Short mmCIF file of C-alpha atoms in Angstrom, two decimals:
data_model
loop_
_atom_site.label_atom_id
_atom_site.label_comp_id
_atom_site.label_asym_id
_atom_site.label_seq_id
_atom_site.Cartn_x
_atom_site.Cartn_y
_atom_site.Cartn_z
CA UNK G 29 -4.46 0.07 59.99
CA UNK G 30 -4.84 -3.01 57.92
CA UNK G 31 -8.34 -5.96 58.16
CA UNK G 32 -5.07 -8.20 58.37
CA UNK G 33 -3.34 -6.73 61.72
CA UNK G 34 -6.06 -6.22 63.11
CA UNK G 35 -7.20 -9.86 62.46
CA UNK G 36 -3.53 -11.48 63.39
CA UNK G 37 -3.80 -9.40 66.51
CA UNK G 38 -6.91 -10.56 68.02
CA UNK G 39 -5.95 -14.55 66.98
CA UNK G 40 -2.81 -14.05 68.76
CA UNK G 41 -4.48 -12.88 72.19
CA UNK G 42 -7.07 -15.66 71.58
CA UNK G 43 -4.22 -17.93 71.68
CA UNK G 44 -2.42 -16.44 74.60
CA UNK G 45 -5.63 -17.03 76.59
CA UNK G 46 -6.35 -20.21 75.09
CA UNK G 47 -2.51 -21.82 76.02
CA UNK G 48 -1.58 -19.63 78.78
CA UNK G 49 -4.92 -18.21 80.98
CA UNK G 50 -7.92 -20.42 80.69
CA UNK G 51 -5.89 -23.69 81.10
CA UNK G 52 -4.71 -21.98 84.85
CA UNK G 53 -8.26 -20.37 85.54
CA UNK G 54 -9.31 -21.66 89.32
CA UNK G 55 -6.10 -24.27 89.07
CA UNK G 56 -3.76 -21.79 90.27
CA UNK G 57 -0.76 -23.38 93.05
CA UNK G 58 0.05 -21.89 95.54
CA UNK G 59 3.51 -20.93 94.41
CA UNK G 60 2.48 -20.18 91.09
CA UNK G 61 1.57 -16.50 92.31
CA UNK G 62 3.65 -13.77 94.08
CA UNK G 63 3.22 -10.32 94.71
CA UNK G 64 4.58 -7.37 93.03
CA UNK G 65 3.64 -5.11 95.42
CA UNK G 66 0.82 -4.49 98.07
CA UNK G 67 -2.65 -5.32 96.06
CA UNK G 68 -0.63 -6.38 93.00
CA UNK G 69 -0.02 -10.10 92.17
CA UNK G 70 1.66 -11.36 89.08
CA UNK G 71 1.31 -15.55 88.06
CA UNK G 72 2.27 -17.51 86.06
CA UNK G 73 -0.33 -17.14 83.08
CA UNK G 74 0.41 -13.48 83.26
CA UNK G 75 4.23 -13.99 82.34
CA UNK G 76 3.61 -16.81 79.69
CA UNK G 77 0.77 -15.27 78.02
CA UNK G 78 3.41 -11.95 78.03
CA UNK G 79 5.60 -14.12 76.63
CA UNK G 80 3.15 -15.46 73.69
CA UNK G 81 2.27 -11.68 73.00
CA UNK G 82 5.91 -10.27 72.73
CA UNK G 83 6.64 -13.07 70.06
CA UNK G 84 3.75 -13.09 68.24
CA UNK G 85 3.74 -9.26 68.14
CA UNK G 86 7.55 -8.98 67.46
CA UNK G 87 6.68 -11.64 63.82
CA UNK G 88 3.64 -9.30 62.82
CA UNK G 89 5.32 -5.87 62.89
CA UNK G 90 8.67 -6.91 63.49
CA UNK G 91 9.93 -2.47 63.31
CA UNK G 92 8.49 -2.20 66.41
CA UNK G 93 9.30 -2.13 69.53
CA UNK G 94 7.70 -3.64 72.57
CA UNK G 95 6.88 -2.51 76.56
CA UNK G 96 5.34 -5.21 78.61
CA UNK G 97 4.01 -4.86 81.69
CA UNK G 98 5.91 -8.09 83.76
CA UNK G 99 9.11 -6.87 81.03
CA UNK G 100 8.69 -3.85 82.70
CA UNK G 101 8.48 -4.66 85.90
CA UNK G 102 11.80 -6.34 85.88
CA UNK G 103 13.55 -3.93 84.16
CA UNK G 104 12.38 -0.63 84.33
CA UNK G 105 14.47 0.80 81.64
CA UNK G 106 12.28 -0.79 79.55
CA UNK G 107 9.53 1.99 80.19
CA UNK G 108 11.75 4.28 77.79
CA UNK G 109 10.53 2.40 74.82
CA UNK G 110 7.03 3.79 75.49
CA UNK G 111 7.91 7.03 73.23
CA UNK G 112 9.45 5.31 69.92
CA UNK G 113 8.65 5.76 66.75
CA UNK G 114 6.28 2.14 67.13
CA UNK G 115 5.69 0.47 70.04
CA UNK G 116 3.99 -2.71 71.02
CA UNK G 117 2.36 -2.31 74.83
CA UNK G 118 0.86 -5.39 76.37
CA UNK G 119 -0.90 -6.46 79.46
CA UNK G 120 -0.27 -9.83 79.29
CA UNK G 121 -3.34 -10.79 81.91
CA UNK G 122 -5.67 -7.63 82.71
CA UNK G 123 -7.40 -8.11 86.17
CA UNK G 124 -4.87 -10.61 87.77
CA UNK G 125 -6.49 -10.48 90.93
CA UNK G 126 -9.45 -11.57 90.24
CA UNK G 127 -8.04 -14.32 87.94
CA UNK G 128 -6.34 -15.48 90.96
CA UNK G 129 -8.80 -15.25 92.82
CA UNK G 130 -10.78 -17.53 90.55
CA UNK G 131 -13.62 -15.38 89.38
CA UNK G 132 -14.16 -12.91 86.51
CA UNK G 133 -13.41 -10.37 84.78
CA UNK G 134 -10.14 -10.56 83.54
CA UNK G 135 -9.10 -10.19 79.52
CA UNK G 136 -5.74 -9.21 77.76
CA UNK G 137 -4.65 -5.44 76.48
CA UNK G 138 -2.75 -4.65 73.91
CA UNK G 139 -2.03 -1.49 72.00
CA UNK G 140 0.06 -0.04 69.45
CA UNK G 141 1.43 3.38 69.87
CA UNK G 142 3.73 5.86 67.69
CA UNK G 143 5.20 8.32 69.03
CA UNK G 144 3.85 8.02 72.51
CA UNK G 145 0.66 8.23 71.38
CA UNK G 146 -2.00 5.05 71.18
CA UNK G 147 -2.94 4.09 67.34
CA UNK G 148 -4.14 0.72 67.87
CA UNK G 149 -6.00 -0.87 70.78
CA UNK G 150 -7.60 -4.38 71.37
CA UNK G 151 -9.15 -5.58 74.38
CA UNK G 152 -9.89 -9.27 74.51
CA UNK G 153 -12.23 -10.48 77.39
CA UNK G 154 -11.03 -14.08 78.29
CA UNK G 155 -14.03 -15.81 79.32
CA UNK G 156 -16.57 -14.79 76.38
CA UNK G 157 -14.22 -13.85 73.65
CA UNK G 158 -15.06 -10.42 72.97
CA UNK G 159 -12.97 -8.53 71.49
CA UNK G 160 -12.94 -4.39 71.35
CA UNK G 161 -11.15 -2.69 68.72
CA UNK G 162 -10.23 0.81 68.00
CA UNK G 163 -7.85 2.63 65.26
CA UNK G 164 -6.91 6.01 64.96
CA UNK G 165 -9.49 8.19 63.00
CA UNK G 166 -11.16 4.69 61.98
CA UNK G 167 -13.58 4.31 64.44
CA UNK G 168 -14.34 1.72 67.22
CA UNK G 169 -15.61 -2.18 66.99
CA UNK G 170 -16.93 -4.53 68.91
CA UNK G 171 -16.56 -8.21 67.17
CA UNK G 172 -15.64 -6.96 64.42
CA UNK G 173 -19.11 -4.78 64.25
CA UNK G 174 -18.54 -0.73 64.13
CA UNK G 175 -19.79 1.09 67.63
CA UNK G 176 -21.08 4.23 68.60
CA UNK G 177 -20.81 4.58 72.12
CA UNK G 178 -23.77 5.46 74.18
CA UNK G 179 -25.01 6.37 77.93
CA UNK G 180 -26.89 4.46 80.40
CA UNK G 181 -29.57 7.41 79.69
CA UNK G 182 -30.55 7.06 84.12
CA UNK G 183 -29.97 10.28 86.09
CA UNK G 184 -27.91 10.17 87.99
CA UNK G 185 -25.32 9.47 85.69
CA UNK G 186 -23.65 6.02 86.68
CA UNK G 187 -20.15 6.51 88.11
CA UNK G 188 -17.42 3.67 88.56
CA UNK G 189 -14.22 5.58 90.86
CA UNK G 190 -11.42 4.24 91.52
CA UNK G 191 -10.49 5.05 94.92
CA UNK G 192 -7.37 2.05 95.13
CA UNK G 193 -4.58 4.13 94.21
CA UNK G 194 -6.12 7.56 96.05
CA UNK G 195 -4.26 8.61 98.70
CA UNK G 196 -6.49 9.41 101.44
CA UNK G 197 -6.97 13.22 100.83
CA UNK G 198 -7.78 12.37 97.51
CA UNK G 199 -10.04 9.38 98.54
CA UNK G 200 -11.99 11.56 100.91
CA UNK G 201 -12.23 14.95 98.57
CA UNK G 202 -13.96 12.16 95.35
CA UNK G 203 -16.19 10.88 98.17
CA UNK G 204 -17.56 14.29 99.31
CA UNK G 205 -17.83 16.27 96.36
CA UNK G 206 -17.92 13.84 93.54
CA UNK G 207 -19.63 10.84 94.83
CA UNK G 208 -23.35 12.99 95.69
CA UNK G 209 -23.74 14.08 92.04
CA UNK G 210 -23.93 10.25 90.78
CA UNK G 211 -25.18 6.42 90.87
CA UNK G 212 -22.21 4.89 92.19
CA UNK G 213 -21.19 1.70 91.27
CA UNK G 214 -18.60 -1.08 91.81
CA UNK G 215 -15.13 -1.22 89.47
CA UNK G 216 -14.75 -4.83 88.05
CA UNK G 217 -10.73 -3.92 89.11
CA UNK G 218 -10.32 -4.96 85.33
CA UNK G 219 -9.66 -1.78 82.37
CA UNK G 220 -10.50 -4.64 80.11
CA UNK G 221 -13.81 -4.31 81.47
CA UNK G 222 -14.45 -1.03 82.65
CA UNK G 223 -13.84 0.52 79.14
CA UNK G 224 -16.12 -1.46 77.23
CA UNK G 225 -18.95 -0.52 79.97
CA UNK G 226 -18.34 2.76 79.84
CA UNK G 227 -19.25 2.64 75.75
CA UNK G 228 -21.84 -0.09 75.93
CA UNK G 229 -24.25 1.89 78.21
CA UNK G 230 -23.29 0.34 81.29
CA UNK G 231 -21.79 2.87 83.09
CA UNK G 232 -21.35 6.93 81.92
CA UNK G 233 -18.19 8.16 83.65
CA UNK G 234 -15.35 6.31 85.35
CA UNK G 235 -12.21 8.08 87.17
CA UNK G 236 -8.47 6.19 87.21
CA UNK G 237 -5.98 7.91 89.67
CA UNK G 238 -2.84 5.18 88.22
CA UNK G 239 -2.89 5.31 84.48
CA UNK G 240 -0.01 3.03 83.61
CA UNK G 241 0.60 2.55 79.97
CA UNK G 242 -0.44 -1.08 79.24
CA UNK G 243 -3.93 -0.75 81.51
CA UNK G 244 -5.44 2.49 79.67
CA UNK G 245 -3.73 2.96 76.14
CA UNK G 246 -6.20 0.56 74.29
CA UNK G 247 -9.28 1.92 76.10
CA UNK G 248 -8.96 5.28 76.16
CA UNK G 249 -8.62 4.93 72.37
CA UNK G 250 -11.57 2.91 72.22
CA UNK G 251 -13.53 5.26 74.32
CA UNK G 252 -12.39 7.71 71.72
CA UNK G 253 -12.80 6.27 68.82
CA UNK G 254 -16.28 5.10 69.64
CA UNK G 255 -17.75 8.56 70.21
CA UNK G 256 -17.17 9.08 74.35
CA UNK G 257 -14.39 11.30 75.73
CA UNK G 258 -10.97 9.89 77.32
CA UNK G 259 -8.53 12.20 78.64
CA UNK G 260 -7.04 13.84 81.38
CA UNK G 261 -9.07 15.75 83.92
CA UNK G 262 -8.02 18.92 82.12
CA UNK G 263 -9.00 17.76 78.90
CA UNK G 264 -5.30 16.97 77.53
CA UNK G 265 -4.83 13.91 75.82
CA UNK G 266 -3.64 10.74 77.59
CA UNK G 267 0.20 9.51 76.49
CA UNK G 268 1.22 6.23 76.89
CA UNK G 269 4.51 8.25 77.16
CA UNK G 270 3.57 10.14 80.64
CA UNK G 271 1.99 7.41 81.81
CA UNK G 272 3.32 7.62 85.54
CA UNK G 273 1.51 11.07 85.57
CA UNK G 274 -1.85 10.39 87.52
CA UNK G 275 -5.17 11.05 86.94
CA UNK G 276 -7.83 9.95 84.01
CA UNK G 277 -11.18 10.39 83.44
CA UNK G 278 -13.77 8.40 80.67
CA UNK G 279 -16.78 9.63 80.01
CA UNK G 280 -19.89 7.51 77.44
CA UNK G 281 -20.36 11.25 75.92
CA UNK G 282 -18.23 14.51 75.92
CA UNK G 283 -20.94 16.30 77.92
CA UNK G 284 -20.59 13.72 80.93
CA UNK G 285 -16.84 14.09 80.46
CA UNK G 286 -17.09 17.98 80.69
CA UNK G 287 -19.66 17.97 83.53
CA UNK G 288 -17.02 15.61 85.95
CA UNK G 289 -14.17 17.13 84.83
CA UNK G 290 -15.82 20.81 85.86
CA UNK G 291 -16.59 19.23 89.55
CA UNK G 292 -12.59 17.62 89.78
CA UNK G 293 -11.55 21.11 88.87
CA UNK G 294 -12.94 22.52 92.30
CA UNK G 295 -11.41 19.57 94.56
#
C-alpha cells in the first residue's frame, strides 16, 4: 500500500466533505431527506458525496471494483461485488442521522478489500479533519502519525453496545448479563467514531449486532492494525463478504476482547 494512495485517498474524502457534506450541514430542506427504512435516512450529501467517491476512486485504482452503500441500496445485486478480486467500499456519509439532525459526529468510510477481505481503511471525521488509516500488516495511523492502540486503563472497562439493531431477546440478554460487568456508555450512532474511541483510550470494548460492509470494514482493520482485537464474537475474522451475518465485537486490547467475548458465549 503506496504513501501515494493512501494520500489521493484521504484528499478525495476531504473533498467529498468539503463540496458535498459541510456545505448541507444544519441547511438541510425538508425534501432533501427520505428514509430508507425505519431509523435510516439517506440525503442528499450522502448520494453526492457517494457520487464524488465512486469517481474519484474508480481514476485512482481504476481494476477495481466498487460497492456503495446508497449504490447498494438501489440495486442490491451490487452487494456481489463485495468478494472480487479488488473492491472499493464506501460510506458516502457515516452517521446520517445525526448529520440530519444537525449535530455531530458524522465522517466518511472507505475501504479497500481483496478478496472479501479489508486491506485498506480510512476514516475521515468531517468536522475536524481527522483522518484514521490502516493497511494490512502495515500498521495503523492517525494523521498520518503511526498508533498503538490503548485502553481507558478505569475498571470497569468502558463499554459502548449497540442495542438498535437487537431484537428484543437479544436486547434484554446484553442488558442482564453483559451490561453489570462494565461502565456503560453512549454510541455516537457513527462507526466513524466509535472505532477511533475504541483505539484512542476512550472507550475499551464496543458490540455491533448489524455489521454491513461499508460501516465496519475500515475500522475493524484499524482496530487491528493498531494493536486492539476486531472480530466476530467467536474470534473469526470479520468479511466484508458475509457482511449480512450479525454480530461484532472491538475490543482496545485482545484481553478485553477475550474477556466479552467469554461472557457473549454464555447468552
Amino acid at each position: 500500500m503506496s504513501a501515494a494512495l493512501d494520500t489521493a485517498v484521504a484528499e478525495l474524502m476531504k473533498r467529498a466533505v468539503e463540496t458535498a457534506i459541510l456545505p448541507r450541514y444544519q441547511q438541510l430542506a425538508a425534501d432533501q431527506v427520505t428514509a430508507k427504512a425505519v431509523d435510516d435516512m439517506v440525503t442528499i450529501a450522502d448520494t453526492d458525496a457517494e457520487r464524488i467517491l465512486a469517481e474519484g476512486l474508480a481514476a485512482i485504482l481504476p481494476e477495481a471494483t466498487i460497492v456503495g452503500e446508497e449504490a447498494a441500496h438501489a440495486d442490491p445485486a451490487v452487494l456481489e461485488r463485495l468478494g472480487d478480486s479488488l473492491c472499493w467500499i464506501i460510506d458516502p456519509l457515516d452517521g446520517t442521522n445525526n448529520f440530519a439532525a444537525g449535530k455531530p459526529p458524522f465522517g466518511v468510510l472507505v475501504a479497500l478489500a481483496e478478496h472479501g477481505v479489508a486491506v485498506g481503511g480510512w476514516i475521515y471525521d468531517a468536522l475536524t479533519g481527522r483522518v484514521c488509516s490502516a493497511h494490512k500488516g502495515k500498521g495503523a495511523f492517525l494523521n498520518g502519525e503511526a498508533l498503538v492502540s490503548r485502553t481507558t486503563g478505569q475498571e470497569p472497562p468502558v463499554a459502548a453496545i449497540s442495542l438498535v439493531f437487537a431484537d428484543p431477546v437479544r436486547r434484554a440478554a446484553l442488558q442482564q448479563h453483559i451490561a453489570p460487568h462494565y461502565t456503560l456508555v453512549d454510541i455516537p450512532r457513527c462507526a466513524a467514531e466509535q472505532y477511533p474511541r475504541i483505539v484512542t483510550g476512550i472507550n475499551d470494548v464496543s458490540i455491533f449486532e448489524r455489521t454491513l460492509a461499508w460501516d465496519h470494514a475500515a475500522g475493524v482493520l484499524f482496530v487491528n492494525e493498531a494493536g486492539g482485537k476486531a472480530a466476530r464474537p467467536d474470534g473469526s475474522a470479520y468479511r466484508v463478504d458475509r457482511h449480512l451475518e450479525p454480530g461484532l465485537v472491538a475490543a482496545a486490547s485482545p484481553a478485553l476482547f477475550d474477556a466479552l467475548a467469554e461472557r457473549l458465549a454464555r447468552l
